[in-house]
Tab-separated table of C-alpha atoms and ligand atoms in Angstrom:
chain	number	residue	atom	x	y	z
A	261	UNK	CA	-32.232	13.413	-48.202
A	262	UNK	CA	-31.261	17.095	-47.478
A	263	UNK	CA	-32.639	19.653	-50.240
A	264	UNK	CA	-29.869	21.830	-49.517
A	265	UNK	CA	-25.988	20.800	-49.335
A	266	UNK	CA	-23.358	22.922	-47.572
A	267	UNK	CA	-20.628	23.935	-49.711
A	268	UNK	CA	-17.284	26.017	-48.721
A	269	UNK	CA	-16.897	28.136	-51.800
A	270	UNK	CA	-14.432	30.441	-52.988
A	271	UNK	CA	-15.536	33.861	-53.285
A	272	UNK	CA	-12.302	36.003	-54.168
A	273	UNK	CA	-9.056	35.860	-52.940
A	274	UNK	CA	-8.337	34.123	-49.715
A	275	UNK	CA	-12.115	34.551	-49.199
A	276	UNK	CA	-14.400	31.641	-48.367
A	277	UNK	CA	-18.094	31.739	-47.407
A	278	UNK	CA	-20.326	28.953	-46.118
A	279	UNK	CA	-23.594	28.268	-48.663
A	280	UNK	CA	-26.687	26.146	-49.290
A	281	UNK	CA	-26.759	25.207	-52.606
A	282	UNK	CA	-29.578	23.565	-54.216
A	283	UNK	CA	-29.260	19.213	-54.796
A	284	UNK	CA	-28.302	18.697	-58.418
A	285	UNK	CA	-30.697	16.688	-60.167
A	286	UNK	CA	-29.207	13.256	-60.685
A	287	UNK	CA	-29.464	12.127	-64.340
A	288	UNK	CA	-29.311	8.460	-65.332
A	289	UNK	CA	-25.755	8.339	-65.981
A	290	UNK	CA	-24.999	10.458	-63.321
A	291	UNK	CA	-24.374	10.208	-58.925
A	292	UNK	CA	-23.647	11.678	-56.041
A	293	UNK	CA	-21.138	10.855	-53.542
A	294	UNK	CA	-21.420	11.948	-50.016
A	295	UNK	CA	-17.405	13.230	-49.295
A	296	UNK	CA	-15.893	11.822	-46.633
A	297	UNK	CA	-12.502	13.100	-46.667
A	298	UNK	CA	-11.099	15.865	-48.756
A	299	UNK	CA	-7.129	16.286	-48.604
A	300	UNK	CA	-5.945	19.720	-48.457
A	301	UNK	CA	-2.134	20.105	-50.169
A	302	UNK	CA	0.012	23.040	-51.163
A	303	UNK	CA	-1.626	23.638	-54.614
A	304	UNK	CA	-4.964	25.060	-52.706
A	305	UNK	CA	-2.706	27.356	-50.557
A	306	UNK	CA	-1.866	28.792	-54.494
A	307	UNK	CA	-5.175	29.093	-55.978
A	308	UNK	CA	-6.517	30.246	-52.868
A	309	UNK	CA	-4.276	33.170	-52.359
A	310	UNK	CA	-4.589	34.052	-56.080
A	311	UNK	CA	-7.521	32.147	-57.920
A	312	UNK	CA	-6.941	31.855	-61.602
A	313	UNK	CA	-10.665	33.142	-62.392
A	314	UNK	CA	-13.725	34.768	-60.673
A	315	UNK	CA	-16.426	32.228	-60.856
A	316	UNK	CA	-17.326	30.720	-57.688
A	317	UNK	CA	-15.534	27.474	-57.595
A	318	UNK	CA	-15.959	24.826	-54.246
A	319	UNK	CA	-12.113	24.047	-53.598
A	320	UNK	CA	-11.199	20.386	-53.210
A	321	UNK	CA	-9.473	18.086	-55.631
A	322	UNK	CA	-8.076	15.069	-53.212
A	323	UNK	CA	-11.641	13.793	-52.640
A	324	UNK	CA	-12.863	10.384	-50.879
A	325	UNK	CA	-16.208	9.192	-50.443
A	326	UNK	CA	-19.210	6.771	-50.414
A	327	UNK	CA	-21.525	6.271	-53.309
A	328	UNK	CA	-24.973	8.081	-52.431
A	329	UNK	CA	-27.189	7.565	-55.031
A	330	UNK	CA	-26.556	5.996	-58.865
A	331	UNK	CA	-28.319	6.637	-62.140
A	332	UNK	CA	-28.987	2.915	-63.639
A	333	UNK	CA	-26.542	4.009	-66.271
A	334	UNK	CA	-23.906	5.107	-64.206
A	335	UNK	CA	-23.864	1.855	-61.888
A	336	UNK	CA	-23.572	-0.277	-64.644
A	337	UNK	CA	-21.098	1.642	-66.573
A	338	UNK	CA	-18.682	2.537	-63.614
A	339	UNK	CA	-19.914	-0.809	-61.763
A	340	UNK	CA	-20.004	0.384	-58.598
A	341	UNK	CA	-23.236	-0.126	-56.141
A	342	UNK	CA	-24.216	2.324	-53.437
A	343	UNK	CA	-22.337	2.352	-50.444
A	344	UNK	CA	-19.107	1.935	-52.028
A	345	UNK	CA	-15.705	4.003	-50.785
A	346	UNK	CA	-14.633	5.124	-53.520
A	347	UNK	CA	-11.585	7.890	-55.001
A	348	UNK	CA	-12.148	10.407	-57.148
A	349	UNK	CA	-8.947	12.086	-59.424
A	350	UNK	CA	-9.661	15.907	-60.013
A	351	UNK	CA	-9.656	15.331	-63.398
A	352	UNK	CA	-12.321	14.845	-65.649
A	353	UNK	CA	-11.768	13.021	-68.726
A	354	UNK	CA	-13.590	13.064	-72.312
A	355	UNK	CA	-12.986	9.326	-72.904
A	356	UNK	CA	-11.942	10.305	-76.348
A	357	UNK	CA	-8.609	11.295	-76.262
A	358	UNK	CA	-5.443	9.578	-76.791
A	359	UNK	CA	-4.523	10.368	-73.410
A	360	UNK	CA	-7.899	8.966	-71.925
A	361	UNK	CA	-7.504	5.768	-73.465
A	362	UNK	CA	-4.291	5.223	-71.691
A	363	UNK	CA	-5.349	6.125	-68.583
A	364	UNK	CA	-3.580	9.601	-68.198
A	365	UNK	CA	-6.579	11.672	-67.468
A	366	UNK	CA	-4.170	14.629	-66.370
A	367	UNK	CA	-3.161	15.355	-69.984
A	368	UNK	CA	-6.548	15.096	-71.427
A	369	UNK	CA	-7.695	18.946	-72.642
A	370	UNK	CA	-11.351	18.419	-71.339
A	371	UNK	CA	-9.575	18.618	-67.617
A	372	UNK	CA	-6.953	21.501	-68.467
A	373	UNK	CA	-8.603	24.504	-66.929
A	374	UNK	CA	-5.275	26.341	-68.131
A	375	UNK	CA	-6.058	26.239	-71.773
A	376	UNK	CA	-9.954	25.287	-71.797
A	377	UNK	CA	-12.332	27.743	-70.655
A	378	UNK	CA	-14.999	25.014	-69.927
A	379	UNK	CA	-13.156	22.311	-68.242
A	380	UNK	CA	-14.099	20.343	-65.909
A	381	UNK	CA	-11.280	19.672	-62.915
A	382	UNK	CA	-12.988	19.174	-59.002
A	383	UNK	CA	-11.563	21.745	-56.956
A	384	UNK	CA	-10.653	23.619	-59.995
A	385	UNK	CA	-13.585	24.489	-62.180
A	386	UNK	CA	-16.549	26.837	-61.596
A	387	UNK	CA	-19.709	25.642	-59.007
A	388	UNK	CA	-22.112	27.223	-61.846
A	389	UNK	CA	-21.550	24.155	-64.365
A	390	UNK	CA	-24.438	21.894	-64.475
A	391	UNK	CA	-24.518	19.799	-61.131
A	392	UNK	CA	-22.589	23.042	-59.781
A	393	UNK	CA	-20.842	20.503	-56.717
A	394	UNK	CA	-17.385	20.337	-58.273
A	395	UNK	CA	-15.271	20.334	-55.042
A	396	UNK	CA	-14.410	18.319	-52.093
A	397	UNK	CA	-14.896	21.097	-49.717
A	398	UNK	CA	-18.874	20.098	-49.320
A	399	UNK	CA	-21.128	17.930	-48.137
A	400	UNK	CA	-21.609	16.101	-51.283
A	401	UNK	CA	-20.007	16.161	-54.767
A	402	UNK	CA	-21.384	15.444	-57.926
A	403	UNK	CA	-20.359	12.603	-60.243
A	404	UNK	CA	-20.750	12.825	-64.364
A	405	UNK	CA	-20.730	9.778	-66.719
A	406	UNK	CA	-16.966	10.788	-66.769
A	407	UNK	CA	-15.619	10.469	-63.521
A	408	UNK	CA	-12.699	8.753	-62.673
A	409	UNK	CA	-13.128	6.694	-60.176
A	410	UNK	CA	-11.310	4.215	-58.344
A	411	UNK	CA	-12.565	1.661	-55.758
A	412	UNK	CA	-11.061	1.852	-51.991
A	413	UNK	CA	-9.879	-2.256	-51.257
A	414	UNK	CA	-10.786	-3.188	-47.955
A	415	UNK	CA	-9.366	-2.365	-44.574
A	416	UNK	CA	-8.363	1.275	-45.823
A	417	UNK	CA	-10.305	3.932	-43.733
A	418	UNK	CA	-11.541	6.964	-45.509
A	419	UNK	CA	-8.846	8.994	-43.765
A	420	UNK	CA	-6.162	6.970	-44.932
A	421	UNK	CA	-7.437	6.476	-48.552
A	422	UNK	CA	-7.240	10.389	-48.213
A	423	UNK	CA	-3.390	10.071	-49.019
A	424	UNK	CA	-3.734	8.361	-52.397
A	425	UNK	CA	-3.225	12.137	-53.903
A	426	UNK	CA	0.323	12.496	-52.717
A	427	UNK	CA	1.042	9.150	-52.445
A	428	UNK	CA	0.129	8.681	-56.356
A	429	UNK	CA	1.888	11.687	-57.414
A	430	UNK	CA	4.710	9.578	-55.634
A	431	UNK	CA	5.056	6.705	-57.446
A	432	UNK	CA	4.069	8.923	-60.627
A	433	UNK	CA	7.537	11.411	-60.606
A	434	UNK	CA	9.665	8.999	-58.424
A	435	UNK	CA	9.409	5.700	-60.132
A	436	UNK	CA	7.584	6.532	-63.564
A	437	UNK	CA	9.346	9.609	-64.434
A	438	UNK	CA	12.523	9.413	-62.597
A	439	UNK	CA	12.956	5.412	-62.956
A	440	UNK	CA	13.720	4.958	-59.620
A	441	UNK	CA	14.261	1.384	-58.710
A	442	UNK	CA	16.470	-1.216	-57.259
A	443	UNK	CA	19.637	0.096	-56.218
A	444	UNK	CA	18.677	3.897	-56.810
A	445	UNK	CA	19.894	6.525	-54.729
A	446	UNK	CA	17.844	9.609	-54.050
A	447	UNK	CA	17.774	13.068	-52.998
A	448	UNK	CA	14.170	14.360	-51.858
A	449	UNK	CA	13.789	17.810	-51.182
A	450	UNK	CA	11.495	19.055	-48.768
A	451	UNK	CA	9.676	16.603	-46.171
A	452	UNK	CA	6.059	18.207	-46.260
A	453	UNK	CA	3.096	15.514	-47.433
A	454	UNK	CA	4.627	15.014	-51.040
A	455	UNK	CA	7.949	14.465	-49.781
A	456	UNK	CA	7.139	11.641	-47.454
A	457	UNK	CA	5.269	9.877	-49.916
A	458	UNK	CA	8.096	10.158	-52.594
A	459	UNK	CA	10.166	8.699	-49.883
A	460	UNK	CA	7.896	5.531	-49.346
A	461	UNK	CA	7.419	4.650	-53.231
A	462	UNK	CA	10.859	5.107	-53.595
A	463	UNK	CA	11.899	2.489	-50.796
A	464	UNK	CA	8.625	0.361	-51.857
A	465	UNK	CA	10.914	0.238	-55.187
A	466	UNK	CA	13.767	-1.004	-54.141
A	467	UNK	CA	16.402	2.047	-53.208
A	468	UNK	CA	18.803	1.935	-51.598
A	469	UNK	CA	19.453	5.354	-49.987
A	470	UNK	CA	16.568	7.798	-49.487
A	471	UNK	CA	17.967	11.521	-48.594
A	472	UNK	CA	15.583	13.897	-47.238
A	473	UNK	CA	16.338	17.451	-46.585
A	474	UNK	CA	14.124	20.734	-45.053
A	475	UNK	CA	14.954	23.512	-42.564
A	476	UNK	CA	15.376	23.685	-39.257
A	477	UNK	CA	11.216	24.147	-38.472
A	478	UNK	CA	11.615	20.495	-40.404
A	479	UNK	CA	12.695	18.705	-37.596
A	480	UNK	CA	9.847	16.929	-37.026
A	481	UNK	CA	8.741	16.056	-40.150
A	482	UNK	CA	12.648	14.752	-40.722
A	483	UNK	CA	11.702	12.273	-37.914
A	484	UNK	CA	9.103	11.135	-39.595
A	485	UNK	CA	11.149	10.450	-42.462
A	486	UNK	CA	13.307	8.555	-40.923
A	487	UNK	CA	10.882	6.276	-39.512
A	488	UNK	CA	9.258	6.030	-42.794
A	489	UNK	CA	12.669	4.690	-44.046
A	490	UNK	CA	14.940	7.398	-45.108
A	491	UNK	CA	18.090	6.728	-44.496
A	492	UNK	CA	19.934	10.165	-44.369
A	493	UNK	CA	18.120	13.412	-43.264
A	494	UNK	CA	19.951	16.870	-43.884
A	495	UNK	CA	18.822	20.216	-42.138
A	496	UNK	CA	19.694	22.410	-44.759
A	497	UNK	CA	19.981	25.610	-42.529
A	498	UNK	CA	22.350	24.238	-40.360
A	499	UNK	CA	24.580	21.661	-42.281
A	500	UNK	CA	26.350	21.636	-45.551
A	501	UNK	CA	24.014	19.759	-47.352
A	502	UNK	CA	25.944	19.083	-50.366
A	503	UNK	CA	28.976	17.583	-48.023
A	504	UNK	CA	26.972	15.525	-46.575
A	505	UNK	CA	24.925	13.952	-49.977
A	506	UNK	CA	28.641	13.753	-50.884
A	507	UNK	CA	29.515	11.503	-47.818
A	508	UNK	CA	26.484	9.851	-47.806
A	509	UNK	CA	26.849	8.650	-51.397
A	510	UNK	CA	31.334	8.305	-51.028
A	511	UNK	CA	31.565	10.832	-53.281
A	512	UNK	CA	29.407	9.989	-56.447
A	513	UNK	CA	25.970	11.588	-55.851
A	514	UNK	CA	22.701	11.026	-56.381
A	515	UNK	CA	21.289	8.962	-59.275
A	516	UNK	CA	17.987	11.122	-58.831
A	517	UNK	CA	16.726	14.358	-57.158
A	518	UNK	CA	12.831	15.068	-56.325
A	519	UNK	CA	11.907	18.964	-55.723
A	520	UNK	CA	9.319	18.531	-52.912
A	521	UNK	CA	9.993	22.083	-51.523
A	522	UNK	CA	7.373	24.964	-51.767
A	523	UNK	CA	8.497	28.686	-51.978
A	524	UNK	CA	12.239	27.976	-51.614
A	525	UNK	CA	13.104	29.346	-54.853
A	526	UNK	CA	16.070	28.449	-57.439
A	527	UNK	CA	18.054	26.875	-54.014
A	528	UNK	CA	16.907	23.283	-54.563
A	529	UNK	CA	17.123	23.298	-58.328
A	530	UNK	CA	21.103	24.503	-57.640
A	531	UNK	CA	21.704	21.929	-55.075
A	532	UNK	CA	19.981	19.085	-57.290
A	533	UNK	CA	22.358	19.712	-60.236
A	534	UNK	CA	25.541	19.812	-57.561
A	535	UNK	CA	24.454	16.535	-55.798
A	536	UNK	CA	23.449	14.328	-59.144
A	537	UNK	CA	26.001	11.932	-59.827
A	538	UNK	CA	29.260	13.007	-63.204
A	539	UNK	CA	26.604	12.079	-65.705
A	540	UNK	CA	23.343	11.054	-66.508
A	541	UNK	CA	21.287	11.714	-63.309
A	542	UNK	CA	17.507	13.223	-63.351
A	543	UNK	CA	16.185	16.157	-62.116
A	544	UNK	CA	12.579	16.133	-61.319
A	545	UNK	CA	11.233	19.463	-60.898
A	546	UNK	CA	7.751	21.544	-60.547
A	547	UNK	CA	6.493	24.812	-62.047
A	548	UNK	CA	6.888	27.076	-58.927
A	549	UNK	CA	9.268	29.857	-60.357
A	550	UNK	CA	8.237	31.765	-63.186
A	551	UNK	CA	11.502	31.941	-64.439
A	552	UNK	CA	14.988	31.181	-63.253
A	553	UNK	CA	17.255	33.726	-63.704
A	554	UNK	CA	21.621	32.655	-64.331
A	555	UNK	CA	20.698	28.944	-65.270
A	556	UNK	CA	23.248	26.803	-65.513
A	557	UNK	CA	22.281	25.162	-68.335
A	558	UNK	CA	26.160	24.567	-68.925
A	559	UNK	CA	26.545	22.198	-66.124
A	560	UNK	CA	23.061	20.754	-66.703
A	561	UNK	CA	24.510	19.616	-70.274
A	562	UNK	CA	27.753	18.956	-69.252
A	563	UNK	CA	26.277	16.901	-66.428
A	564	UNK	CA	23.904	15.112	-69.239
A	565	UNK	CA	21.485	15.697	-66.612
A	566	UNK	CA	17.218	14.842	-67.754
A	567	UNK	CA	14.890	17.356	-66.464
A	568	UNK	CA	11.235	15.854	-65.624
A	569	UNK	CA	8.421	17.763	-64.553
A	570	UNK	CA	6.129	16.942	-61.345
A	571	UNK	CA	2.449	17.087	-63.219
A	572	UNK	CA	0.167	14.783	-61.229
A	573	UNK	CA	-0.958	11.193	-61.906
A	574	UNK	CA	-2.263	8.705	-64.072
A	575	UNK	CA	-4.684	5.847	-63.355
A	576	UNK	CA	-2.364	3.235	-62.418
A	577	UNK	CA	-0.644	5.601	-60.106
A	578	UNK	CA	-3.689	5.585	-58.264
A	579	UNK	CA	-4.434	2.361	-58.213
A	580	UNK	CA	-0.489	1.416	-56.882
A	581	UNK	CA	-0.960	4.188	-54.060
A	582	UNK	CA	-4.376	2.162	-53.141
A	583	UNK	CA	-2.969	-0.887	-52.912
A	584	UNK	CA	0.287	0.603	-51.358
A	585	UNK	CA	-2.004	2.147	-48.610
A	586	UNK	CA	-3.439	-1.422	-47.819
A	587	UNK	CA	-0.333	-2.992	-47.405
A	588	UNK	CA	0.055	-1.180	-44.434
A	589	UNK	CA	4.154	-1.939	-44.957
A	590	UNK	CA	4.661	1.877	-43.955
A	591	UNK	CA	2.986	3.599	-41.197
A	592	UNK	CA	1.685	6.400	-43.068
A	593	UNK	CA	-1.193	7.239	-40.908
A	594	UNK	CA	1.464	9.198	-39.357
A	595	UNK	CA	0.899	11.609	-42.146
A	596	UNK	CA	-2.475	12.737	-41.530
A	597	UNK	CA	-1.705	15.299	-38.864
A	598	UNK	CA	-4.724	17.523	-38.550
A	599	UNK	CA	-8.973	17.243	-39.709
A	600	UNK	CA	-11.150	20.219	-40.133
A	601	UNK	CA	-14.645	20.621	-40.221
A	602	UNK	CA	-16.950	22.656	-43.051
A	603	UNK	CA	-16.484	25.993	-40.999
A	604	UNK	CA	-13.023	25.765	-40.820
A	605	UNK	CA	-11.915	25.680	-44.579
A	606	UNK	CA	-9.812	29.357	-44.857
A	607	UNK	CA	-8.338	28.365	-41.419
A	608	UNK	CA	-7.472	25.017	-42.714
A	609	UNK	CA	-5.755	26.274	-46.292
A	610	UNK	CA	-3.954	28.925	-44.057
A	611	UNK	CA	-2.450	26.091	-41.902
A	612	UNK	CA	-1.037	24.155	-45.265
A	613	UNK	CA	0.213	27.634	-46.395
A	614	UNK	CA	2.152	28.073	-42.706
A	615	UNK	CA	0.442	31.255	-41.706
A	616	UNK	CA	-0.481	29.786	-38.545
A	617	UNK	CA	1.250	27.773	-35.738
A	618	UNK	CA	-0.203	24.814	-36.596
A	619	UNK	CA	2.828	22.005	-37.500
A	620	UNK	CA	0.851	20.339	-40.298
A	621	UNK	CA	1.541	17.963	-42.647
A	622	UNK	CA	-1.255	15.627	-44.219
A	623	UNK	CA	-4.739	17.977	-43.002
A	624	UNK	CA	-8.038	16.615	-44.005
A	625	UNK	CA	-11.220	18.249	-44.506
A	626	UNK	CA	-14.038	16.486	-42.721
A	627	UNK	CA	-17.306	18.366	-44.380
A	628	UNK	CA	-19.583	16.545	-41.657
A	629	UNK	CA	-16.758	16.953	-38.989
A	630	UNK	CA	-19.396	19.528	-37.281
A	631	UNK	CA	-23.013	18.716	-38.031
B	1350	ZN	ZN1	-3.407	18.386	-54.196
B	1351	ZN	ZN1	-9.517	12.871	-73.020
């Protein structure tokens, strides 16, 4: 096996540079997985443009791959054999925790890079902790005692399995946190990668009317919504989107609304509190903006509206999305629009961001694409 591995890491701000870093040692408990696929999503676009810390760190947190090599311990812990396709969640968990022993990884503080200095997240954390490949965005990553790790069933190809991220976070804030279900009608905002996949768990669960909205540079990605089963789509730029939700629904709303949008500011929030149904409808929302200035908390409360928050996925999220992805009931390879090799990492962040002409949705990074 190579001596050296080729990693993309993040040197500054929107800077990248090719390296050779040394194989990490493998200890008995430990392995390596040779990365297949590594998804690419809005969140690297963010930390990208303006990483949170200095330290080197390989980018890549949606990551896919086959079992290399295996420490006895770590085979018969994780009981996995070599050879295996196999996901990997970003997070890292202490196996401890309250939160680890129910399977939600994502709250566990040994993962948090926000309020602990030495986490451990892939994509996330620095390349100088101890087996330093702790990113997708390589030829191999490195796989502690503590992984979590979740088998690929059969007949799903590395590129598919390569949606389980948004997928997962799918079922996660549409059906977990939401409680969307039989009969549910729903407004998704925004038909990028996350989106889409809301839209499938939510029909996968039984609602009744999926609305999608985006812009006018949507149109294509509305398509794809459609054939993915949405029922209504709504260009926002050139229809009266709240007329139409009204319409759509004869007048009562939405039960639910899912912020899938990226940098279009308080807009969607305001829209998702006019088009949830006179009482009792929930808002699902994420931590772009800062802060939101003239709230109307009034007609939130009037409303009786429940705010939930978009924050990733637990274990059997992932496991759902797996098994959702070898149904094959949806035709979401139609999501993975573009692959990238090694070389091409800033060029393939800068597409997700929509810096360049590219019409992506789903892009891949192929770290053996090239060689
Ligand atoms: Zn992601
Ligand atoms: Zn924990």
């Amino acid at each position: 096996m190579a001596e050296q591995v080729r990693a993309a890491v993040r040197t500054g701000p929107g800077k990248t540079e090719l390296r050779e870093l040394p194989m990490p040692d493998i200890p008995d408990d430990g392995a390596l997985m040779r990365v297949e696929v590594a998804g690419i999503c809005g969140t690297d676009v963010k930390m990208y443009a303006k990483p949170p810390f200095a330290a080197p760190v390989i980018m890549g947190h949606e990551n896919i791959g086959v079992i290399e090599r295996m420490g006895p311990k770590f085979a018969q812990r994780q009981g996995l054999e070599e050879g295996d396709l196999v996901f990997v969640e970003h997070y890292v968990g202490c196996f401890q925790c309250e939160w680890c022993h129910i399977g939600e990884y994502r709250h566990c503080e040994y993962t948090d890079w926000r309020t602990n200095p030495d986490a451990r997240r892939y994509g996330y954390t620095s390349a100088e902790n101890e087996g330093n490949l702790w990113g997708g965005f390589a030829e191999y990553l490195y796989l502690p005692w503590n992984a979590v790790i979740h088998r690929v069933p059969e007949g799903v190809s590395a590129e598919l399995a390569g949606l389980v991220t948004p997928l997962s976070n799918g079922i996660e804030w549409a059906l977990f946190e939401a409680g969307v279900g039989y009969d549910s009608t729903v407004l998704i905002q925004g038909p990028g990668q996350q989106g889409l996949s809301q839209a499938v768990a939510c029909k996968q669960a039984g609602a009744s009317m999926v609305i999608m909205t985006g812009t006018t540079s949507d149109r294509a990605r509305l398509e794809l919504a459609t054939t993915l089963g949405a029922d209504v789509t709504i260009d926002v730029q050139q229809e009266d989107a709240l007329e139409r939700i009204m319409t759509a629904t004869r007048g009562k709303g939405v039960d639910v609304v899912l912020d899938c949008t990226a940098g279009a500011g308080t807009a969607p929030v305001l829209l998702g509190i006019d088009a949830l149904k006179r009482r009792e409808g929930t808002l699902l929302i994420q931590g772009e903006l800062a802060s939101f200035p003239d709230f109307p908390v009034k007609k939130l409360t009037e409303k009786a509206i429940t705010i939930c928050s978009a924050r990733g996925h637990s274990y059997r999220a992932c496991e759902l999305a797996l098994k959702q992805l070898a149904s094959k009931r949806f035709p979401l390879e139609l999501l993975t629009s573009h692959t990238f090799g090694l070389e091409d990492v800033d060029y393939a962040i800068r597409a997700v961001g929509g810096e360049n002409e590219l019409d992506v949705i789903h892009v891949s990074l192929l770290p053996w694409k090239d060689a």
